[in-house]
Amino acid sequence: MSGKQSTISPDAAGIARAAEILRSGGLVAMPTETVYGLAARADRADAVAQIYRTKGRPDFNPLIVHVASLDMARDLAVFDEVAERLAARFWPGPLTLVLPLRKDARVAPAVTAGLGTIALRQPRHPVAAQLLRELALPLAAPSANRSNAVSPTHPDHVFASFGDQSPPVIDAGSCRAGLESTIVALDPGAGWRLLRPGPIAAEELEGLLGRQAKSRGATIEAPGQMKTHYSPGRPVLLNCNEPEGNCFMIGFGDVDGDVNLSAKADMAEAASQLYAALHQAAKSDCQRVCVAPIPMQGMGQAINDRLKRAATS
């Protein structure tokens, strides 16, 4: 299906078509409530290899596996009482759990990047959910963009990233959350750790589970942990109250710019607009990108995490 840009309708016929492409080992870009994912069946090494090849993704970076149900997840990973509580509270939804991999789990080795854990999520988006039910197979699905580029929240972003090599995209419009899932690792007997901030804030997790365990440092255990990520292809300056030089200004609250993530200083709105703004910056003729200060509160932690990575290039 490479060589031209094509869309698939998000209706029953389109979902059935997408499922057939995936069943045969092909790639499809699918919408989720967070960002568009580059999906392939997780149990076939050749299909997973296409993800790495298409994204230009380092082979030490594991992939998130999307499941249709908790039962499907239990076939792949060991769920303890804490994992069950998190799934009951936040699934389906924007929470990825990094759990011990079952020895008999039917996933290609490249999915876990050689680790003894697997990253799992049950998406809430109705199209992704229906596709997974139709296929009845887990899907490896990192964000549908070239490695280290800005994550896609609209089909146009997928096409802009992959060009004529883009897989077909199920066009369900813009993603609602617009920020990748929160990732939590569970260590049996050692508590939980936040590996990547996201739509589910750390405070909400702490309210349910108590304080998190200490970080393991620089080890890459899940997607989105690489220091250089989400880059618009030019220098990014953070905490700017006004434009500096020839820059594309991304505003927030009272600090305006070429675009404003949220004039009302609403964190959820800002998160949903973040990647669209970075894509606009990438298309501009400006030499740099300036970003207004974003408070480190709630979802602001996740937004600042992505901006910090965008600025590390």
PDB file of C-alpha atoms in Angstrom:
ATOM      1  CA  MET A   1       0.000   0.000   0.000  1.00  0.00           C
ATOM      2  CA  SER A   2       3.044   2.319  -0.082  1.00  0.00           C
ATOM      3  CA  GLY A   3       3.775   4.677  -2.936  1.00  0.00           C
ATOM      4  CA  LYS A   4       0.716   6.907  -2.532  1.00  0.00           C
ATOM      5  CA  GLN A   5      -1.236   8.533   0.257  1.00  0.00           C
ATOM      6  CA  SER A   6      -4.617   6.949   0.913  1.00  0.00           C
ATOM      7  CA  THR A   7      -7.268   7.141   3.605  1.00  0.00           C
ATOM      8  CA  ILE A   8      -9.673   4.559   4.942  1.00  0.00           C
ATOM      9  CA  SER A   9     -13.130   5.544   6.147  1.00  0.00           C
ATOM     10  CA  PRO A  10     -13.796   4.969   9.864  1.00  0.00           C
ATOM     11  CA  ASP A  11     -17.046   3.074   9.208  1.00  0.00           C
ATOM     12  CA  ALA A  12     -17.657  -0.677   9.438  1.00  0.00           C
ATOM     13  CA  ALA A  13     -16.518  -1.354   5.877  1.00  0.00           C
ATOM     14  CA  GLY A  14     -13.355   0.712   6.342  1.00  0.00           C
ATOM     15  CA  ILE A  15     -12.509  -0.966   9.640  1.00  0.00           C
ATOM     16  CA  ALA A  16     -12.980  -4.384   8.016  1.00  0.00           C
ATOM     17  CA  ARG A  17     -10.616  -3.328   5.207  1.00  0.00           C
ATOM     18  CA  ALA A  18      -8.017  -2.090   7.700  1.00  0.00           C
ATOM     19  CA  ALA A  19      -8.285  -5.334   9.660  1.00  0.00           C
ATOM     20  CA  GLU A  20      -7.614  -7.348   6.502  1.00  0.00           C
ATOM     21  CA  ILE A  21      -4.489  -5.285   5.714  1.00  0.00           C
ATOM     22  CA  LEU A  22      -3.220  -5.846   9.257  1.00  0.00           C
ATOM     23  CA  ARG A  23      -4.141  -9.524   9.244  1.00  0.00           C
ATOM     24  CA  SER A  24      -2.002 -10.025   6.136  1.00  0.00           C
ATOM     25  CA  GLY A  25       1.009  -8.369   7.794  1.00  0.00           C
ATOM     26  CA  GLY A  26       0.632  -4.815   6.468  1.00  0.00           C
ATOM     27  CA  LEU A  27       0.699  -1.451   8.212  1.00  0.00           C
ATOM     28  CA  VAL A  28      -2.204   0.899   8.944  1.00  0.00           C
ATOM     29  CA  ALA A  29      -2.168   4.254  10.727  1.00  0.00           C
ATOM     30  CA  MET A  30      -5.039   4.179  13.209  1.00  0.00           C
ATOM     31  CA  PRO A  31      -6.561   6.910  15.372  1.00  0.00           C
ATOM     32  CA  THR A  32      -6.518   6.682  19.145  1.00  0.00           C
ATOM     33  CA  GLU A  33      -7.679   9.198  21.740  1.00  0.00           C
ATOM     34  CA  THR A  34      -4.030  10.254  22.191  1.00  0.00           C
ATOM     35  CA  VAL A  35      -2.236  10.315  18.785  1.00  0.00           C
ATOM     36  CA  TYR A  36      -2.355   8.337  15.537  1.00  0.00           C
ATOM     37  CA  GLY A  37      -0.522   5.024  15.816  1.00  0.00           C
ATOM     38  CA  LEU A  38       1.428   3.089  13.167  1.00  0.00           C
ATOM     39  CA  ALA A  39      -0.138  -0.322  13.686  1.00  0.00           C
ATOM     40  CA  ALA A  40       0.997  -3.841  12.811  1.00  0.00           C
ATOM     41  CA  ARG A  41       0.098  -7.195  14.280  1.00  0.00           C
ATOM     42  CA  ALA A  42       2.335  -7.759  17.276  1.00  0.00           C
ATOM     43  CA  ASP A  43       2.797 -11.500  16.771  1.00  0.00           C
ATOM     44  CA  ARG A  44       4.611 -11.366  13.413  1.00  0.00           C
ATOM     45  CA  ALA A  45       8.264 -10.394  13.228  1.00  0.00           C
ATOM     46  CA  ASP A  46       8.022  -9.295   9.588  1.00  0.00           C
ATOM     47  CA  ALA A  47       5.099  -6.980  10.347  1.00  0.00           C
ATOM     48  CA  VAL A  48       6.860  -5.436  13.360  1.00  0.00           C
ATOM     49  CA  ALA A  49      10.032  -5.004  11.284  1.00  0.00           C
ATOM     50  CA  GLN A  50       8.003  -2.836   8.897  1.00  0.00           C
ATOM     51  CA  ILE A  51       7.221  -0.477  11.782  1.00  0.00           C
ATOM     52  CA  TYR A  52      10.905  -0.044  12.609  1.00  0.00           C
ATOM     53  CA  ARG A  53      11.810   0.287   8.934  1.00  0.00           C
ATOM     54  CA  THR A  54       9.103   2.862   8.220  1.00  0.00           C
ATOM     55  CA  LYS A  55       9.786   4.965  11.305  1.00  0.00           C
ATOM     56  CA  GLY A  56      13.585   4.671  11.184  1.00  0.00           C
ATOM     57  CA  ARG A  57      13.248   3.744  14.853  1.00  0.00           C
ATOM     58  CA  PRO A  58      16.180   2.519  17.006  1.00  0.00           C
ATOM     59  CA  ASP A  59      15.814  -1.182  17.771  1.00  0.00           C
ATOM     60  CA  PHE A  60      16.402  -0.628  21.500  1.00  0.00           C
ATOM     61  CA  ASN A  61      13.186   1.361  21.846  1.00  0.00           C
ATOM     62  CA  PRO A  62      10.234  -0.928  22.725  1.00  0.00           C
ATOM     63  CA  LEU A  63       6.749  -0.578  21.256  1.00  0.00           C
ATOM     64  CA  ILE A  64       3.368  -0.190  22.939  1.00  0.00           C
ATOM     65  CA  VAL A  65       1.003  -3.069  22.265  1.00  0.00           C
ATOM     66  CA  HIS A  66      -2.685  -2.181  21.983  1.00  0.00           C
ATOM     67  CA  VAL A  67      -5.262  -4.725  23.132  1.00  0.00           C
ATOM     68  CA  ALA A  68      -9.001  -5.157  22.706  1.00  0.00           C
ATOM     69  CA  SER A  69      -9.659  -6.220  26.284  1.00  0.00           C
ATOM     70  CA  LEU A  70      -8.170  -6.927  29.673  1.00  0.00           C
ATOM     71  CA  ASP A  71      -8.338 -10.644  28.910  1.00  0.00           C
ATOM     72  CA  MET A  72      -6.177 -10.128  25.812  1.00  0.00           C
ATOM     73  CA  ALA A  73      -3.706  -8.181  27.959  1.00  0.00           C
ATOM     74  CA  ARG A  74      -3.584 -10.953  30.556  1.00  0.00           C
ATOM     75  CA  ASP A  75      -2.499 -13.381  27.822  1.00  0.00           C
ATOM     76  CA  LEU A  76       0.595 -11.236  27.256  1.00  0.00           C
ATOM     77  CA  ALA A  77       1.614  -9.992  30.698  1.00  0.00           C
ATOM     78  CA  VAL A  78       1.514 -10.904  34.373  1.00  0.00           C
ATOM     79  CA  PHE A  79      -1.099  -8.794  36.170  1.00  0.00           C
ATOM     80  CA  ASP A  80      -0.750  -8.401  39.913  1.00  0.00           C
ATOM     81  CA  GLU A  81      -3.294  -6.734  42.204  1.00  0.00           C
ATOM     82  CA  VAL A  82      -1.940  -3.244  41.486  1.00  0.00           C
ATOM     83  CA  ALA A  83      -2.085  -3.773  37.721  1.00  0.00           C
ATOM     84  CA  GLU A  84      -5.655  -5.002  38.023  1.00  0.00           C
ATOM     85  CA  ARG A  85      -6.593  -1.881  40.010  1.00  0.00           C
ATOM     86  CA  LEU A  86      -5.042   0.430  37.432  1.00  0.00           C
ATOM     87  CA  ALA A  87      -6.728  -1.351  34.527  1.00  0.00           C
ATOM     88  CA  ALA A  88     -10.086  -1.265  36.301  1.00  0.00           C
ATOM     89  CA  ARG A  89      -9.728   2.482  36.915  1.00  0.00           C
ATOM     90  CA  PHE A  90      -8.165   3.732  33.678  1.00  0.00           C
ATOM     91  CA  TRP A  91      -8.856   1.189  30.900  1.00  0.00           C
ATOM     92  CA  PRO A  92      -9.926   1.733  28.258  1.00  0.00           C
ATOM     93  CA  GLY A  93      -8.023   5.005  28.219  1.00  0.00           C
ATOM     94  CA  PRO A  94      -4.664   6.804  27.894  1.00  0.00           C
ATOM     95  CA  LEU A  95      -2.688   4.671  30.370  1.00  0.00           C
ATOM     96  CA  THR A  96       0.074   2.284  29.286  1.00  0.00           C
ATOM     97  CA  LEU A  97       1.201  -0.369  31.770  1.00  0.00           C
ATOM     98  CA  VAL A  98       4.708  -1.858  31.626  1.00  0.00           C
ATOM     99  CA  LEU A  99       4.376  -5.339  33.110  1.00  0.00           C
ATOM    100  CA  PRO A 100       6.332  -8.619  33.267  1.00  0.00           C
ATOM    101  CA  LEU A 101       6.106 -10.442  29.945  1.00  0.00           C
ATOM    102  CA  ARG A 102       4.559 -13.909  30.026  1.00  0.00           C
ATOM    103  CA  LYS A 103       6.937 -16.614  28.836  1.00  0.00           C
ATOM    104  CA  ASP A 104       4.320 -17.920  26.432  1.00  0.00           C
ATOM    105  CA  ALA A 105       3.249 -14.494  25.132  1.00  0.00           C
ATOM    106  CA  ARG A 106       2.774 -14.501  21.365  1.00  0.00           C
ATOM    107  CA  VAL A 107       4.633 -11.307  20.451  1.00  0.00           C
ATOM    108  CA  ALA A 108       7.584 -10.742  18.155  1.00  0.00           C
ATOM    109  CA  PRO A 109      10.851 -10.235  20.101  1.00  0.00           C
ATOM    110  CA  ALA A 110      11.364  -6.799  18.525  1.00  0.00           C
ATOM    111  CA  VAL A 111       8.181  -5.541  20.225  1.00  0.00           C
ATOM    112  CA  THR A 112       9.822  -5.680  23.650  1.00  0.00           C
ATOM    113  CA  ALA A 113      13.311  -4.756  22.389  1.00  0.00           C
ATOM    114  CA  GLY A 114      14.717  -7.743  24.271  1.00  0.00           C
ATOM    115  CA  LEU A 115      13.298  -6.682  27.642  1.00  0.00           C
ATOM    116  CA  GLY A 116      11.467  -8.967  30.033  1.00  0.00           C
ATOM    117  CA  THR A 117       8.553  -6.541  30.144  1.00  0.00           C
ATOM    118  CA  ILE A 118       5.835  -5.465  27.740  1.00  0.00           C
ATOM    119  CA  ALA A 119       4.007  -2.127  27.405  1.00  0.00           C
ATOM    120  CA  LEU A 120       0.227  -2.561  27.082  1.00  0.00           C
ATOM    121  CA  ARG A 121      -2.732  -0.250  26.542  1.00  0.00           C
ATOM    122  CA  GLN A 122      -6.439  -0.639  25.822  1.00  0.00           C
ATOM    123  CA  PRO A 123      -7.413   2.454  23.779  1.00  0.00           C
ATOM    124  CA  ARG A 124     -10.695   4.252  24.324  1.00  0.00           C
ATOM    125  CA  HIS A 125     -11.110   5.646  20.795  1.00  0.00           C
ATOM    126  CA  PRO A 126     -14.144   3.912  19.241  1.00  0.00           C
ATOM    127  CA  VAL A 127     -12.404   3.291  15.896  1.00  0.00           C
ATOM    128  CA  ALA A 128      -9.296   1.769  17.489  1.00  0.00           C
ATOM    129  CA  ALA A 129     -11.465  -0.291  19.827  1.00  0.00           C
ATOM    130  CA  GLN A 130     -13.602  -1.620  16.973  1.00  0.00           C
ATOM    131  CA  LEU A 131     -10.532  -2.380  14.850  1.00  0.00           C
ATOM    132  CA  LEU A 132      -8.979  -4.411  17.672  1.00  0.00           C
ATOM    133  CA  ARG A 133     -12.221  -6.321  18.220  1.00  0.00           C
ATOM    134  CA  GLU A 134     -12.559  -6.979  14.489  1.00  0.00           C
ATOM    135  CA  LEU A 135      -8.976  -8.204  14.206  1.00  0.00           C
ATOM    136  CA  ALA A 136      -8.947 -10.121  17.513  1.00  0.00           C
ATOM    137  CA  LEU A 137      -5.162  -9.700  17.670  1.00  0.00           C
ATOM    138  CA  PRO A 138      -2.936  -7.335  19.676  1.00  0.00           C
ATOM    139  CA  LEU A 139      -1.396  -4.515  17.662  1.00  0.00           C
ATOM    140  CA  ALA A 140       2.015  -2.942  18.108  1.00  0.00           C
ATOM    141  CA  ALA A 141       1.395   0.740  17.418  1.00  0.00           C
ATOM    142  CA  PRO A 142       3.909   3.491  18.163  1.00  0.00           C
ATOM    143  CA  SER A 143       3.087   7.013  17.000  1.00  0.00           C
ATOM    144  CA  ALA A 144       2.661   7.258  13.218  1.00  0.00           C
ATOM    145  CA  ASN A 145       5.612   9.500  12.420  1.00  0.00           C
ATOM    146  CA  ARG A 146       9.294   9.130  11.631  1.00  0.00           C
ATOM    147  CA  SER A 147      11.424   8.524  14.700  1.00  0.00           C
ATOM    148  CA  ASN A 148      12.149  11.649  16.780  1.00  0.00           C
ATOM    149  CA  ALA A 149       9.663  13.748  14.768  1.00  0.00           C
ATOM    150  CA  VAL A 150       6.517  15.411  16.099  1.00  0.00           C
ATOM    151  CA  SER A 151       3.732  12.966  16.928  1.00  0.00           C
ATOM    152  CA  PRO A 152       0.643  13.076  14.657  1.00  0.00           C
ATOM    153  CA  THR A 153      -2.791  14.123  15.878  1.00  0.00           C
ATOM    154  CA  HIS A 154      -4.382  14.339  12.402  1.00  0.00           C
ATOM    155  CA  PRO A 155      -4.071  12.288   9.185  1.00  0.00           C
ATOM    156  CA  ASP A 156      -2.324  15.225   7.481  1.00  0.00           C
ATOM    157  CA  HIS A 157       0.480  14.935  10.034  1.00  0.00           C
ATOM    158  CA  VAL A 158       0.975  11.259   9.156  1.00  0.00           C
ATOM    159  CA  PHE A 159       1.216  12.076   5.444  1.00  0.00           C
ATOM    160  CA  ALA A 160       3.581  14.994   6.104  1.00  0.00           C
ATOM    161  CA  SER A 161       5.920  12.714   8.046  1.00  0.00           C
ATOM    162  CA  PHE A 162       5.988   9.711   5.697  1.00  0.00           C
ATOM    163  CA  GLY A 163       5.264  11.336   2.323  1.00  0.00           C
ATOM    164  CA  ASP A 164       4.612   8.855  -0.488  1.00  0.00           C
ATOM    165  CA  GLN A 165       5.777   6.009   1.751  1.00  0.00           C
ATOM    166  CA  SER A 166       2.852   6.548   4.108  1.00  0.00           C
ATOM    167  CA  PRO A 167       0.691   3.560   4.994  1.00  0.00           C
ATOM    168  CA  PRO A 168      -3.077   3.963   4.575  1.00  0.00           C
ATOM    169  CA  VAL A 169      -4.621   6.070   7.335  1.00  0.00           C
ATOM    170  CA  ILE A 170      -7.997   5.514   8.963  1.00  0.00           C
ATOM    171  CA  ASP A 171      -9.273   9.092   8.851  1.00  0.00           C
ATOM    172  CA  ALA A 172     -11.186   9.874  12.023  1.00  0.00           C
ATOM    173  CA  GLY A 173     -10.145  13.528  12.176  1.00  0.00           C
ATOM    174  CA  SER A 174      -8.191  15.050  15.047  1.00  0.00           C
ATOM    175  CA  CYS A 175      -7.294  13.128  18.194  1.00  0.00           C
ATOM    176  CA  ARG A 176      -9.060  14.318  21.311  1.00  0.00           C
ATOM    177  CA  ALA A 177      -6.314  14.162  23.944  1.00  0.00           C
ATOM    178  CA  GLY A 178      -3.467  15.034  21.581  1.00  0.00           C
ATOM    179  CA  LEU A 179      -0.753  13.793  23.953  1.00  0.00           C
ATOM    180  CA  GLU A 180       0.713  10.307  24.218  1.00  0.00           C
ATOM    181  CA  SER A 181      -0.436   8.010  26.981  1.00  0.00           C
ATOM    182  CA  THR A 182       0.856   8.105  30.526  1.00  0.00           C
ATOM    183  CA  ILE A 183       3.254   5.168  31.033  1.00  0.00           C
ATOM    184  CA  VAL A 184       3.530   3.415  34.390  1.00  0.00           C
ATOM    185  CA  ALA A 185       5.919   0.562  35.194  1.00  0.00           C
ATOM    186  CA  LEU A 186       4.988  -1.906  37.902  1.00  0.00           C
ATOM    187  CA  ASP A 187       7.793  -3.748  39.677  1.00  0.00           C
ATOM    188  CA  PRO A 188       6.533  -6.764  41.661  1.00  0.00           C
ATOM    189  CA  GLY A 189       7.187  -6.041  45.309  1.00  0.00           C
ATOM    190  CA  ALA A 190       8.859  -2.689  44.545  1.00  0.00           C
ATOM    191  CA  GLY A 191       5.975  -0.349  43.759  1.00  0.00           C
ATOM    192  CA  TRP A 192       5.241   1.740  40.677  1.00  0.00           C
ATOM    193  CA  ARG A 193       7.166   4.290  38.623  1.00  0.00           C
ATOM    194  CA  LEU A 194       6.030   6.965  36.170  1.00  0.00           C
ATOM    195  CA  LEU A 195       8.067   6.434  32.984  1.00  0.00           C
ATOM    196  CA  ARG A 196       6.305   9.041  30.843  1.00  0.00           C
ATOM    197  CA  PRO A 197       3.878  11.794  31.899  1.00  0.00           C
ATOM    198  CA  GLY A 198       0.665  11.988  29.932  1.00  0.00           C
ATOM    199  CA  PRO A 199      -3.073  12.741  30.128  1.00  0.00           C
ATOM    200  CA  ILE A 200      -3.388  10.895  33.446  1.00  0.00           C
ATOM    201  CA  ALA A 201      -1.507  13.067  35.929  1.00  0.00           C
ATOM    202  CA  ALA A 202       0.971  11.769  38.496  1.00  0.00           C
ATOM    203  CA  GLU A 203      -1.192  13.201  41.286  1.00  0.00           C
ATOM    204  CA  GLU A 204      -4.121  11.020  40.206  1.00  0.00           C
ATOM    205  CA  LEU A 205      -1.902   7.933  40.228  1.00  0.00           C
ATOM    206  CA  GLU A 206      -0.472   8.819  43.641  1.00  0.00           C
ATOM    207  CA  GLY A 207      -4.001   9.253  44.971  1.00  0.00           C
ATOM    208  CA  LEU A 208      -4.751   5.668  43.971  1.00  0.00           C
ATOM    209  CA  LEU A 209      -1.402   3.954  44.631  1.00  0.00           C
ATOM    210  CA  GLY A 210       0.576   6.166  47.000  1.00  0.00           C
ATOM    211  CA  ARG A 211       4.029   7.584  46.282  1.00  0.00           C
ATOM    212  CA  GLN A 212       6.009   6.109  43.437  1.00  0.00           C
ATOM    213  CA  ALA A 213       9.296   4.204  43.756  1.00  0.00           C
ATOM    214  CA  LYS A 214      12.660   5.679  42.784  1.00  0.00           C
ATOM    215  CA  SER A 215      13.593   5.906  39.101  1.00  0.00           C
ATOM    216  CA  ARG A 216      16.068   3.423  37.634  1.00  0.00           C
ATOM    217  CA  GLY A 217      17.920   6.206  35.852  1.00  0.00           C
ATOM    218  CA  ALA A 218      18.730   6.310  32.145  1.00  0.00           C
ATOM    219  CA  THR A 219      17.509   2.813  31.203  1.00  0.00           C
ATOM    220  CA  ILE A 220      15.008   2.903  28.330  1.00  0.00           C
ATOM    221  CA  GLU A 221      12.054   0.767  29.418  1.00  0.00           C
ATOM    222  CA  ALA A 222       9.246   2.241  27.327  1.00  0.00           C
ATOM    223  CA  PRO A 223       8.516   4.450  24.298  1.00  0.00           C
ATOM    224  CA  GLY A 224       9.087   8.181  24.551  1.00  0.00           C
ATOM    225  CA  GLN A 225      12.004   8.020  27.000  1.00  0.00           C
ATOM    226  CA  MET A 226      14.720   9.047  24.545  1.00  0.00           C
ATOM    227  CA  LYS A 227      16.072  12.506  25.346  1.00  0.00           C
ATOM    228  CA  THR A 228      15.764  13.770  21.763  1.00  0.00           C
ATOM    229  CA  HIS A 229      12.177  13.407  20.649  1.00  0.00           C
ATOM    230  CA  TYR A 230       9.254  15.355  19.162  1.00  0.00           C
ATOM    231  CA  SER A 231      11.575  17.739  17.277  1.00  0.00           C
ATOM    232  CA  PRO A 232      10.127  20.233  14.746  1.00  0.00           C
ATOM    233  CA  GLY A 233      13.501  20.289  12.954  1.00  0.00           C
ATOM    234  CA  ARG A 234      14.858  23.594  14.313  1.00  0.00           C
ATOM    235  CA  PRO A 235      15.991  24.984  17.696  1.00  0.00           C
ATOM    236  CA  VAL A 236      13.255  25.226  20.333  1.00  0.00           C
ATOM    237  CA  LEU A 237      13.485  27.849  23.091  1.00  0.00           C
ATOM    238  CA  LEU A 238      11.325  27.342  26.177  1.00  0.00           C
ATOM    239  CA  ASN A 239       9.813  29.742  28.742  1.00  0.00           C
ATOM    240  CA  CYS A 240       9.730  32.685  26.338  1.00  0.00           C
ATOM    241  CA  ASN A 241       7.465  35.600  27.285  1.00  0.00           C
ATOM    242  CA  GLU A 242       7.983  37.181  23.860  1.00  0.00           C
ATOM    243  CA  PRO A 243       9.446  36.203  20.467  1.00  0.00           C
ATOM    244  CA  GLU A 244      13.235  36.077  20.218  1.00  0.00           C
ATOM    245  CA  GLY A 245      14.565  36.854  16.750  1.00  0.00           C
ATOM    246  CA  ASN A 246      13.128  35.140  13.682  1.00  0.00           C
ATOM    247  CA  CYS A 247      10.998  32.622  15.556  1.00  0.00           C
ATOM    248  CA  PHE A 248       7.641  30.890  15.370  1.00  0.00           C
ATOM    249  CA  MET A 249       5.977  31.820  18.661  1.00  0.00           C
ATOM    250  CA  ILE A 250       3.792  29.265  20.451  1.00  0.00           C
ATOM    251  CA  GLY A 251       1.764  31.087  23.053  1.00  0.00           C
ATOM    252  CA  PHE A 252      -0.121  30.038  26.165  1.00  0.00           C
ATOM    253  CA  GLY A 253      -2.568  31.998  28.305  1.00  0.00           C
ATOM    254  CA  ASP A 254      -1.810  35.722  28.236  1.00  0.00           C
ATOM    255  CA  VAL A 255       1.379  35.192  26.212  1.00  0.00           C
ATOM    256  CA  ASP A 256       0.200  35.221  22.614  1.00  0.00           C
ATOM    257  CA  GLY A 257       1.995  34.124  19.454  1.00  0.00           C
ATOM    258  CA  ASP A 258       1.595  32.756  15.951  1.00  0.00           C
ATOM    259  CA  VAL A 259      -0.576  30.129  17.626  1.00  0.00           C
ATOM    260  CA  ASN A 260      -1.840  29.901  21.206  1.00  0.00           C
ATOM    261  CA  LEU A 261      -2.114  26.479  22.843  1.00  0.00           C
ATOM    262  CA  SER A 262      -4.894  27.821  25.058  1.00  0.00           C
ATOM    263  CA  ALA A 263      -5.773  31.470  25.561  1.00  0.00           C
ATOM    264  CA  LYS A 264      -7.803  30.314  28.583  1.00  0.00           C
ATOM    265  CA  ALA A 265      -4.723  28.562  30.026  1.00  0.00           C
ATOM    266  CA  ASP A 266      -6.642  25.275  29.933  1.00  0.00           C
ATOM    267  CA  MET A 267      -4.141  22.404  30.209  1.00  0.00           C
ATOM    268  CA  ALA A 268      -6.302  19.842  28.417  1.00  0.00           C
ATOM    269  CA  GLU A 269      -6.821  22.220  25.498  1.00  0.00           C
ATOM    270  CA  ALA A 270      -3.096  22.984  25.422  1.00  0.00           C
ATOM    271  CA  ALA A 271      -2.225  19.286  25.338  1.00  0.00           C
ATOM    272  CA  SER A 272      -4.629  18.653  22.474  1.00  0.00           C
ATOM    273  CA  GLN A 273      -3.093  21.505  20.459  1.00  0.00           C
ATOM    274  CA  LEU A 274       0.603  20.918  21.232  1.00  0.00           C
ATOM    275  CA  TYR A 275       1.605  18.677  18.323  1.00  0.00           C
ATOM    276  CA  ALA A 276      -0.509  20.592  15.808  1.00  0.00           C
ATOM    277  CA  ALA A 277       1.371  23.738  16.859  1.00  0.00           C
ATOM    278  CA  LEU A 278       4.750  22.025  16.492  1.00  0.00           C
ATOM    279  CA  HIS A 279       3.721  20.792  13.040  1.00  0.00           C
ATOM    280  CA  GLN A 280       2.822  24.399  12.074  1.00  0.00           C
ATOM    281  CA  ALA A 281       6.202  25.535  13.369  1.00  0.00           C
ATOM    282  CA  ALA A 282       7.939  22.867  11.284  1.00  0.00           C
ATOM    283  CA  LYS A 283       6.193  24.173   8.137  1.00  0.00           C
ATOM    284  CA  SER A 284       7.102  27.823   8.819  1.00  0.00           C
ATOM    285  CA  ASP A 285      10.090  29.713   7.406  1.00  0.00           C
ATOM    286  CA  CYS A 286      11.237  30.742  10.877  1.00  0.00           C
ATOM    287  CA  GLN A 287      14.701  29.783  12.105  1.00  0.00           C
ATOM    288  CA  ARG A 288      13.621  28.775  15.600  1.00  0.00           C
ATOM    289  CA  VAL A 289      10.592  28.048  17.762  1.00  0.00           C
ATOM    290  CA  CYS A 290       9.804  30.004  20.929  1.00  0.00           C
ATOM    291  CA  VAL A 291       7.350  28.593  23.476  1.00  0.00           C
ATOM    292  CA  ALA A 292       5.602  30.479  26.260  1.00  0.00           C
ATOM    293  CA  PRO A 293       5.967  29.258  29.859  1.00  0.00           C
ATOM    294  CA  ILE A 294       3.703  26.328  30.739  1.00  0.00           C
ATOM    295  CA  PRO A 295       2.991  25.783  34.461  1.00  0.00           C
ATOM    296  CA  MET A 296       4.263  22.482  35.904  1.00  0.00           C
ATOM    297  CA  GLN A 297       0.854  21.509  37.228  1.00  0.00           C
ATOM    298  CA  GLY A 298      -1.203  18.438  36.366  1.00  0.00           C
ATOM    299  CA  MET A 299      -1.048  17.805  32.625  1.00  0.00           C
ATOM    300  CA  GLY A 300       1.477  20.644  32.378  1.00  0.00           C
ATOM    301  CA  GLN A 301       4.126  18.168  33.507  1.00  0.00           C
ATOM    302  CA  ALA A 302       3.477  16.049  30.418  1.00  0.00           C
ATOM    303  CA  ILE A 303       3.423  19.080  28.112  1.00  0.00           C
ATOM    304  CA  ASN A 304       6.735  20.334  29.503  1.00  0.00           C
ATOM    305  CA  ASP A 305       8.208  16.833  29.189  1.00  0.00           C
ATOM    306  CA  ARG A 306       7.444  16.823  25.436  1.00  0.00           C
ATOM    307  CA  LEU A 307       8.696  20.385  24.989  1.00  0.00           C
ATOM    308  CA  LYS A 308      11.948  19.613  26.812  1.00  0.00           C
ATOM    309  CA  ARG A 309      12.561  16.690  24.467  1.00  0.00           C
ATOM    310  CA  ALA A 310      11.689  18.847  21.455  1.00  0.00           C
ATOM    311  CA  ALA A 311      14.283  21.367  22.645  1.00  0.00           C
ATOM    312  CA  THR A 312      17.003  18.684  22.950  1.00  0.00           C
ATOM    313  CA  SER A 313      18.254  18.394  19.370  1.00  0.00           C
TER     314      SER A 313
END
